[in-house]
Short mmCIF file of C-alpha atoms and ligand atoms in Angstrom, two decimals:
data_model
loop_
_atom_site.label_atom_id
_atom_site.label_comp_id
_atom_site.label_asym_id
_atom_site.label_seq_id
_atom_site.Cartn_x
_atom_site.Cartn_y
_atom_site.Cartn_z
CA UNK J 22 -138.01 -47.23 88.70
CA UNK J 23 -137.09 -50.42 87.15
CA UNK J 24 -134.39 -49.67 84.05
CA UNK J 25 -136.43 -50.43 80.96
CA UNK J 26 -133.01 -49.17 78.53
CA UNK J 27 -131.56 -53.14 78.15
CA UNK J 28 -128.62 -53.25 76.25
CA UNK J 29 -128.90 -55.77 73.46
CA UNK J 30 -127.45 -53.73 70.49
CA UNK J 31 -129.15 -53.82 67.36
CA UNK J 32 -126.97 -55.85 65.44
CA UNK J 33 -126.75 -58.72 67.82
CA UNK J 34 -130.98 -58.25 68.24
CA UNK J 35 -133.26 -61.57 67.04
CA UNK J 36 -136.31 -59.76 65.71
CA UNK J 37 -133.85 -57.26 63.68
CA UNK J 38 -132.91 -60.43 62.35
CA UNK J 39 -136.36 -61.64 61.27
CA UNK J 40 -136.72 -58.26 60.17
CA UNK J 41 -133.93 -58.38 57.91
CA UNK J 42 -134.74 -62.03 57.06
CA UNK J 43 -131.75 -62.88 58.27
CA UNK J 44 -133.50 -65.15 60.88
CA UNK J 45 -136.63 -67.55 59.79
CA UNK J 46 -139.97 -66.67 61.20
CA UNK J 47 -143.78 -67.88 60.13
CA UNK J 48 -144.76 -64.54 59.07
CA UNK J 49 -148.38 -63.87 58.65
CA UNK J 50 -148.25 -60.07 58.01
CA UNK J 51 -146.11 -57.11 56.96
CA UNK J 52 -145.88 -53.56 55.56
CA UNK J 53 -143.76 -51.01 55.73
CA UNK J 54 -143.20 -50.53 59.30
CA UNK J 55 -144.38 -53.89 61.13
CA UNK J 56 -144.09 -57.49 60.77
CA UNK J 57 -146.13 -59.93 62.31
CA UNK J 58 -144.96 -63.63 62.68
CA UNK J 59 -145.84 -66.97 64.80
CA UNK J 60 -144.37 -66.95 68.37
CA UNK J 61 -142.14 -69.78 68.46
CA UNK J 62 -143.19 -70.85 71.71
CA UNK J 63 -146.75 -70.18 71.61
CA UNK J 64 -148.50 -69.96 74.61
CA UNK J 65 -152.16 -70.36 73.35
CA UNK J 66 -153.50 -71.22 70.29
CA UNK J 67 -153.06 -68.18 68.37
CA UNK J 68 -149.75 -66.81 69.44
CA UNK J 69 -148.54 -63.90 67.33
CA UNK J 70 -145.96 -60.90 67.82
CA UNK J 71 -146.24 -57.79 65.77
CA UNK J 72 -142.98 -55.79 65.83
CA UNK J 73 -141.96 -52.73 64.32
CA UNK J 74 -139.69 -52.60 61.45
CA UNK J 75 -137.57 -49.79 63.37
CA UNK J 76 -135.38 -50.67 66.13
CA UNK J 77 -136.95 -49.94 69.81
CA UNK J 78 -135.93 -51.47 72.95
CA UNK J 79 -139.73 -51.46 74.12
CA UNK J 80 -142.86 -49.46 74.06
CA UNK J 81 -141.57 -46.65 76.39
CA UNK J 82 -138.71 -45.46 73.96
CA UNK J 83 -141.61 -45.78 70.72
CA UNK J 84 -143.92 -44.10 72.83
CA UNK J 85 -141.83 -41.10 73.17
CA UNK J 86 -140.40 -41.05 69.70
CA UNK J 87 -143.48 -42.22 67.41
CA UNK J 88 -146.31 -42.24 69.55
CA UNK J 89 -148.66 -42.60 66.55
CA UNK J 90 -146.83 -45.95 65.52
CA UNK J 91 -148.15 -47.45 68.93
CA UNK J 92 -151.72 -46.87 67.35
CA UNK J 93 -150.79 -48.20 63.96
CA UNK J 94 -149.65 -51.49 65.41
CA UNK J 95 -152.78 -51.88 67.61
CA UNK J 96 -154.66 -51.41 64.01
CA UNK J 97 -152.41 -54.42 62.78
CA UNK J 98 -153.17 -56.47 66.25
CA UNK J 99 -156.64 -56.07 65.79
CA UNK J 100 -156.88 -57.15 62.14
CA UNK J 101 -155.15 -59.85 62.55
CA UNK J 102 -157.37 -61.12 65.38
CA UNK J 103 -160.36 -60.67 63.00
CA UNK J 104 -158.29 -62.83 60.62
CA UNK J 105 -157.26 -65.66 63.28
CA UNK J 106 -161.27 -65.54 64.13
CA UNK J 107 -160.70 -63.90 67.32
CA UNK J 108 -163.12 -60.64 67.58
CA UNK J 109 -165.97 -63.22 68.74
CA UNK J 110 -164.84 -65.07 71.59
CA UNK J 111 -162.09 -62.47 72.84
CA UNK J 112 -158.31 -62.28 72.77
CA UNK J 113 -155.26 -60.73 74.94
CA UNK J 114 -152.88 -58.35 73.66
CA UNK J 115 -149.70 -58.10 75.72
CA UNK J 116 -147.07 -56.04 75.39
CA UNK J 117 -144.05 -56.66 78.78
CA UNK J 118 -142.33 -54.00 79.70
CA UNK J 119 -138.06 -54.27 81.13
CA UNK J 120 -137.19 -57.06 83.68
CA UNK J 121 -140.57 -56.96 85.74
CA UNK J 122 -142.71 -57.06 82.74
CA UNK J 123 -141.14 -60.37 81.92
CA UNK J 124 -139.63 -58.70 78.92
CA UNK J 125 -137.38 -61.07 77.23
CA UNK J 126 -136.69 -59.94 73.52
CA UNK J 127 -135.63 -55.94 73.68
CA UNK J 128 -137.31 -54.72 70.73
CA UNK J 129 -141.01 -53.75 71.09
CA UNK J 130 -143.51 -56.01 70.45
CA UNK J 131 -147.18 -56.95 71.28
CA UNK J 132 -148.21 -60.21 71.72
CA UNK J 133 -151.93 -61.29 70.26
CA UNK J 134 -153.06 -64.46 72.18
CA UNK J 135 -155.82 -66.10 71.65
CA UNK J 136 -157.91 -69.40 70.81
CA UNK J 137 -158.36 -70.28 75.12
CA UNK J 138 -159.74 -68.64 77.92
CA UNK J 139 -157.23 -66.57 80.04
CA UNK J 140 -156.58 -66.13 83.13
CA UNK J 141 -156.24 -62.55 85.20
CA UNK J 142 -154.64 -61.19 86.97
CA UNK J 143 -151.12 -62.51 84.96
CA UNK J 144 -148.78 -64.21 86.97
P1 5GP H 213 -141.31 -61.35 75.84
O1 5GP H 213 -140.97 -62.39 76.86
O2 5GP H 213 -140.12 -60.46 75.55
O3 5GP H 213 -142.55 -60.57 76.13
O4 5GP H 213 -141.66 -62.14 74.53
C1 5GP H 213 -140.69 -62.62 73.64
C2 5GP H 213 -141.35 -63.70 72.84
O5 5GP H 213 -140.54 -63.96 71.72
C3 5GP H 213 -141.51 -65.02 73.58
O6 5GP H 213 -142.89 -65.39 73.63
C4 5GP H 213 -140.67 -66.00 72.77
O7 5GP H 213 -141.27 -67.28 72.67
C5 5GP H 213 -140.57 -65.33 71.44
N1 5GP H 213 -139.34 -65.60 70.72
C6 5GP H 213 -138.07 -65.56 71.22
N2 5GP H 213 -137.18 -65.84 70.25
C7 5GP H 213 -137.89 -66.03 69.12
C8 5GP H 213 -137.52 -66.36 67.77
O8 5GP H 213 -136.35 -66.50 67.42
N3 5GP H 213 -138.53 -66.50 66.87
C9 5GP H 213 -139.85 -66.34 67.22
N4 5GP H 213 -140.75 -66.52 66.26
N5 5GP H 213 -140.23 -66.02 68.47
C10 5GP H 213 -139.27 -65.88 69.41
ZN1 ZN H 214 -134.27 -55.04 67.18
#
């Protein structure tokens, strides 16, 4: 099985950063245990990540430590693609997994696309 651990510590991690607001980010949402902000490379229209506040590599590790969280978020996902105008025409949620997922960014989060058709299955 692919290792899904990375190694980015979490001082040295970007969306820690934007957490802390130590980095800048567009952020559209937050409470107390997710933030959502703009993708800064947006791939569709409506590009936004929704992270949790806590520190986990990916969705494996929050899976088995807070499973409930992983619910909580999709509650944020989906609210926000009401707000965006998205529950009509259809969105993507994405959430890449390690080095074959096309993870880049080691701390958990989903993606909400949306605004365009999309394409399946994902390159
Ligand atoms: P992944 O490839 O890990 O699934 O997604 C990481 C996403 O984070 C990418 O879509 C990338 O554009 C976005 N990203 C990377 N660095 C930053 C940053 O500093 N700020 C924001 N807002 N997005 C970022
Ligand atoms: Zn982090």
């Amino acid at each position: 099985m692919a290792d899904t651990s990375g190694s980015q510590k979490t001082e040295d991690c970007i969306f820690c950063k934007i957490v802390a607001g130590e980095l800048p980010a567009e952020v559209v949402y937050k409470d107390d245990e997710t933030v959502a902000f703009a993708d800064i490379n947006p791939a569709a229209p409506v590009h936004l990540l929704v992270i949790p506040r806590k520190h986990y590599t990916n969705v494996v590790e929050a899976a088995a430590d807070d499973p409930a969280l992983i619910g909580r978020m999709l509650a944020v996902l989906t609210r926000l693609a009401g707000e965006k105008g998205l529950l009509e025409d259809g969105f993507r949620i994405v959430c890449n997994t390690g080095t074959r997922g096309g993870q880049s960014v080691p701390h958990l989060h989903f993606h909400l696309l949306g605004g365009r058709s999309m394409a399946w299955p994902p390159g």
